[in-house]
Amino acid sequence: GAVVSQHPSWVICKSGTSVKIECRSLDFQATTMFWYRQFPKQSLMLMATSNEGSKATYEQGVEKDKFLINHASLTLSTLTVTSAHPEDSSFYICSASRGGNLYEQYFGPGTRLTVT
Amino acid sequence: SQKIEQNSEALNIQEGKTATLTCNYTNYSPAYLQWYRQDPGRGPVFLLLIRENEKEKRKERLKVTFDTTLKQSLFHITASQPADSATYLCALDNNAGNMLTFGGGTRLMVKP
């Protein structure tokens, strides 16, 4: 149980275009979903936290107008990278939490974004 | 400032030996600490959670210790296998509930 999927697993886009990444909890309801970014050989950096039905909370230094997060249901959150630039190329990983006293986060397999 | 430090150098050990990875933190008072495994190009996989009032936790060949005085957690893999080769990340909560901050990870290489 506690499976999280991401789609697509990798995407290449041209500079200036927008890309949407989906994160789904397949067998549980996720009260909270998290979006991380990971550059090569570096750790995960939290970008934002989203709760179903409310606006996402962004970490300092993350542009909310550039990284649009929508958490429309308890099983789906989307991250849209708008007007992508080569420096946005990274590995984007989502995670989901069931909340309550269960503090484990269940991670998706990640999405490799390359902006040319 | 808050810091979570893991040895950035890869740890190379022989199959069958015990691997010990270290996670040190400063300016944190976490309620719990977690360890994850990450394979290249994949998302992290949850391994173990240990709470501030627990000294040690075990799961199969894994053992985690948590010393809130030393501000350190040790992660042990006994009878290591080549399949254990991966990057291992420690993560601390922010005391507000369910937000995690990750260390930089330590890459473990187990040689047959």
Short mmCIF file of C-alpha atoms in Angstrom, two decimals:
data_model
loop_
_atom_site.label_atom_id
_atom_site.label_comp_id
_atom_site.label_asym_id
_atom_site.label_seq_id
_atom_site.Cartn_x
_atom_site.Cartn_y
_atom_site.Cartn_z
CA GLY A 1 0.00 0.00 0.00
CA ALA A 2 0.89 3.73 -0.06
CA VAL A 3 1.89 3.97 -3.70
CA VAL A 4 2.50 7.35 -5.31
CA SER A 5 2.83 7.76 -9.04
CA GLN A 6 4.12 10.63 -11.15
CA HIS A 7 3.53 11.42 -14.77
CA PRO A 8 5.44 11.91 -16.92
CA SER A 9 8.60 10.17 -15.76
CA TRP A 10 10.64 12.40 -18.02
CA VAL A 11 9.96 15.34 -20.27
CA ILE A 12 11.95 17.52 -22.62
CA CYS A 13 10.56 20.92 -23.47
CA LYS A 14 11.69 24.07 -25.19
CA SER A 15 12.54 27.22 -23.31
CA GLY A 16 9.50 29.41 -22.76
CA THR A 17 6.93 26.63 -22.75
CA SER A 18 5.02 25.28 -19.75
CA VAL A 19 5.10 21.77 -18.41
CA LYS A 20 2.62 20.05 -16.10
CA ILE A 21 3.63 17.19 -13.80
CA GLU A 22 1.01 15.04 -12.09
CA CYS A 23 1.34 13.34 -8.73
CA ARG A 24 -1.21 10.73 -7.67
CA SER A 25 -1.68 8.70 -4.54
CA LEU A 26 -2.99 5.42 -5.91
CA ASP A 27 -4.27 3.56 -2.87
CA PHE A 28 -4.73 6.14 -0.14
CA GLN A 29 -6.05 9.62 0.38
CA ALA A 30 -3.31 12.19 0.79
CA THR A 31 -4.21 15.07 3.05
CA THR A 32 -0.94 16.74 2.22
CA MET A 33 1.32 16.55 -0.80
CA PHE A 34 4.82 17.92 -1.13
CA TRP A 35 6.88 18.94 -4.12
CA TYR A 36 10.67 18.67 -4.07
CA ARG A 37 13.41 19.49 -6.50
CA GLN A 38 16.69 17.62 -6.65
CA PHE A 39 19.75 18.69 -8.59
CA PRO A 40 22.41 16.12 -9.50
CA LYS A 41 24.28 14.75 -6.48
CA GLN A 42 22.35 17.04 -4.15
CA SER A 43 19.62 16.35 -1.67
CA LEU A 44 15.92 17.03 -2.00
CA MET A 45 14.88 20.63 -1.54
CA LEU A 46 11.29 21.25 -0.54
CA MET A 47 9.56 23.62 -2.92
CA ALA A 48 6.03 23.71 -1.56
CA THR A 49 3.46 21.99 0.59
CA SER A 50 -0.12 21.66 -0.53
CA ASN A 51 -3.27 20.59 1.24
CA GLU A 52 -6.30 19.52 -0.68
CA GLY A 53 -8.59 22.40 -1.52
CA SER A 54 -6.31 25.17 -0.29
CA LYS A 55 -3.47 27.23 -1.66
CA ALA A 56 0.02 25.80 -1.56
CA THR A 57 2.61 27.08 0.88
CA TYR A 58 5.85 27.85 -0.90
CA GLU A 59 9.32 27.73 0.60
CA GLN A 60 11.44 30.82 0.63
CA GLY A 61 13.01 31.51 -2.74
CA VAL A 62 10.47 29.49 -4.74
CA GLU A 63 8.46 31.63 -7.15
CA LYS A 64 4.80 30.73 -6.78
CA ASP A 65 3.91 32.32 -10.11
CA LYS A 66 6.47 30.17 -11.86
CA PHE A 67 5.71 26.90 -10.11
CA LEU A 68 1.94 26.60 -10.03
CA ILE A 69 0.60 23.93 -7.71
CA ASN A 70 -2.95 22.64 -7.73
CA HIS A 71 -4.22 20.07 -5.23
CA ALA A 72 -7.76 19.57 -6.45
CA SER A 73 -8.47 16.24 -4.81
CA LEU A 74 -7.19 13.96 -2.08
CA THR A 75 -5.41 11.84 -4.67
CA LEU A 76 -4.06 14.32 -7.19
CA SER A 77 -1.68 17.27 -7.13
CA THR A 78 -0.14 18.97 -10.14
CA LEU A 79 2.94 21.11 -10.55
CA THR A 80 3.12 23.36 -13.60
CA VAL A 81 6.46 24.89 -14.48
CA THR A 82 5.53 28.01 -16.43
CA SER A 83 7.78 29.65 -19.01
CA ALA A 84 10.45 27.08 -18.36
CA HIS A 85 14.12 27.96 -18.71
CA PRO A 86 17.20 25.71 -18.87
CA GLU A 87 17.95 26.44 -15.21
CA ASP A 88 14.62 24.80 -14.32
CA SER A 89 16.01 21.49 -15.57
CA SER A 90 15.98 19.20 -12.58
CA PHE A 91 14.49 16.10 -11.01
CA TYR A 92 11.08 16.92 -9.53
CA ILE A 93 9.72 14.56 -6.89
CA CYS A 94 6.38 14.63 -5.14
CA SER A 95 5.42 12.94 -1.91
CA ALA A 96 2.18 12.36 -0.12
CA SER A 97 1.31 12.06 3.51
CA ARG A 98 -1.74 10.45 5.04
CA GLY A 99 -1.54 12.89 7.90
CA GLY A 100 -2.60 12.15 11.43
CA ASN A 101 0.10 10.46 13.45
CA LEU A 102 1.62 8.79 10.42
CA TYR A 103 4.59 10.95 9.62
CA GLU A 104 5.95 8.88 6.81
CA GLN A 105 5.97 10.50 3.42
CA TYR A 106 5.51 8.30 0.40
CA PHE A 107 7.48 9.45 -2.58
CA GLY A 108 6.73 9.25 -6.26
CA PRO A 109 9.34 7.98 -8.69
CA GLY A 110 10.23 11.50 -9.82
CA THR A 111 10.05 13.40 -13.10
CA ARG A 112 13.18 14.37 -14.99
CA LEU A 113 12.63 17.75 -16.67
CA THR A 114 15.06 18.95 -19.32
CA VAL A 115 14.54 22.40 -20.79
CA THR A 116 16.41 23.05 -24.03
CA SER B 1 21.41 28.13 11.23
CA GLN B 2 19.89 24.68 10.98
CA LYS B 3 22.07 22.01 9.43
CA ILE B 4 21.77 18.33 8.71
CA GLU B 5 25.07 16.72 7.85
CA GLN B 6 25.72 13.36 6.30
CA ASN B 7 29.07 12.17 5.04
CA SER B 8 29.16 13.24 1.42
CA GLU B 9 31.92 10.76 0.63
CA ALA B 10 30.81 7.36 -0.55
CA LEU B 11 31.10 4.51 1.92
CA ASN B 12 32.63 1.38 0.39
CA ILE B 13 32.34 -1.87 2.31
CA GLN B 14 32.67 -5.57 1.66
CA GLU B 15 29.62 -7.79 1.37
CA GLY B 16 28.68 -9.31 4.71
CA LYS B 17 30.06 -6.47 6.79
CA THR B 18 27.99 -3.95 8.74
CA ALA B 19 27.57 -0.54 7.15
CA THR B 20 27.21 2.41 9.51
CA LEU B 21 26.02 5.78 8.25
CA THR B 22 25.92 8.96 10.31
CA CYS B 23 23.48 11.85 10.43
CA ASN B 24 24.38 14.86 12.55
CA TYR B 25 22.22 17.91 13.04
CA THR B 26 22.47 21.32 14.63
CA ASN B 27 19.87 23.82 15.75
CA TYR B 28 17.06 21.30 15.47
CA SER B 29 14.87 19.76 18.10
CA PRO B 30 13.13 17.16 15.99
CA ALA B 31 10.29 15.10 17.33
CA TYR B 32 11.36 12.31 15.02
CA LEU B 33 13.94 11.40 12.43
CA GLN B 34 13.55 9.29 9.32
CA TRP B 35 15.85 7.34 7.05
CA TYR B 36 15.21 6.86 3.34
CA ARG B 37 16.88 4.94 0.56
CA GLN B 38 17.22 6.49 -2.88
CA ASP B 39 18.36 4.71 -6.01
CA PRO B 40 19.65 6.71 -9.01
CA GLY B 41 16.84 8.39 -10.93
CA ARG B 42 14.22 7.25 -8.43
CA GLY B 43 12.30 8.82 -5.58
CA PRO B 44 13.27 8.08 -1.97
CA VAL B 45 11.81 5.04 -0.26
CA PHE B 46 10.93 5.24 3.43
CA LEU B 47 12.88 2.84 5.64
CA LEU B 48 12.55 3.72 9.31
CA LEU B 49 11.22 6.40 11.62
CA ILE B 50 12.54 6.89 15.14
CA ARG B 51 10.98 9.22 17.67
CA GLU B 52 12.84 11.51 20.07
CA ASN B 53 12.00 9.31 23.04
CA GLU B 54 13.30 6.17 21.34
CA LYS B 55 16.96 5.23 21.57
CA GLU B 56 16.96 2.47 18.99
CA LYS B 57 14.73 0.91 16.41
CA ARG B 58 15.23 -2.22 14.31
CA LYS B 59 13.70 -3.59 11.14
CA GLU B 60 15.13 -6.79 9.73
CA ARG B 61 18.81 -6.02 8.94
CA LEU B 62 18.40 -2.32 9.68
CA LYS B 63 19.04 -0.57 12.97
CA VAL B 64 18.72 3.10 13.76
CA THR B 65 19.85 4.90 16.89
CA PHE B 66 18.88 8.39 17.91
CA ASP B 67 20.89 10.39 20.44
CA THR B 68 19.21 13.75 21.05
CA THR B 69 22.04 14.81 23.36
CA LEU B 70 24.71 14.26 20.72
CA LYS B 71 22.24 15.36 18.03
CA GLN B 72 23.12 12.33 16.02
CA SER B 73 21.52 9.31 14.41
CA LEU B 74 23.37 6.22 13.28
CA PHE B 75 21.98 3.92 10.60
CA HIS B 76 23.31 0.37 10.46
CA ILE B 77 22.86 -2.30 7.82
CA THR B 78 24.06 -5.68 9.04
CA ALA B 79 25.15 -8.50 6.74
CA SER B 80 25.27 -6.01 3.89
CA GLN B 81 24.59 -7.12 0.34
CA PRO B 82 25.43 -5.58 -3.05
CA ALA B 83 21.70 -4.88 -3.41
CA ASP B 84 21.99 -2.50 -0.46
CA SER B 85 24.10 -0.17 -2.62
CA ALA B 86 22.23 3.13 -2.83
CA THR B 87 22.15 6.62 -1.36
CA TYR B 88 20.72 6.85 2.13
CA LEU B 89 19.09 10.05 3.30
CA CYS B 90 18.18 11.14 6.79
CA ALA B 91 15.36 13.61 7.30
CA LEU B 92 14.17 15.62 10.26
CA ASP B 93 10.77 17.09 10.97
CA ASN B 94 10.19 20.74 11.64
CA ASN B 95 8.30 20.15 14.88
CA ALA B 96 5.15 21.56 13.30
CA GLY B 97 3.90 18.25 12.00
CA ASN B 98 4.80 16.72 8.72
CA MET B 99 7.38 18.84 6.96
CA LEU B 100 10.74 17.19 6.43
CA THR B 101 14.20 18.57 5.75
CA PHE B 102 16.67 16.18 4.18
CA GLY B 103 20.36 15.72 4.65
CA GLY B 104 22.62 15.51 1.63
CA GLY B 105 22.72 11.72 1.71
CA THR B 106 25.54 9.20 1.83
CA ARG B 107 26.19 6.82 -1.01
CA LEU B 108 26.82 3.25 0.07
CA MET B 109 28.65 0.81 -2.19
CA VAL B 110 28.70 -2.84 -1.10
CA LYS B 111 31.26 -4.89 -3.01
CA PRO B 112 30.79 -8.63 -3.54
#
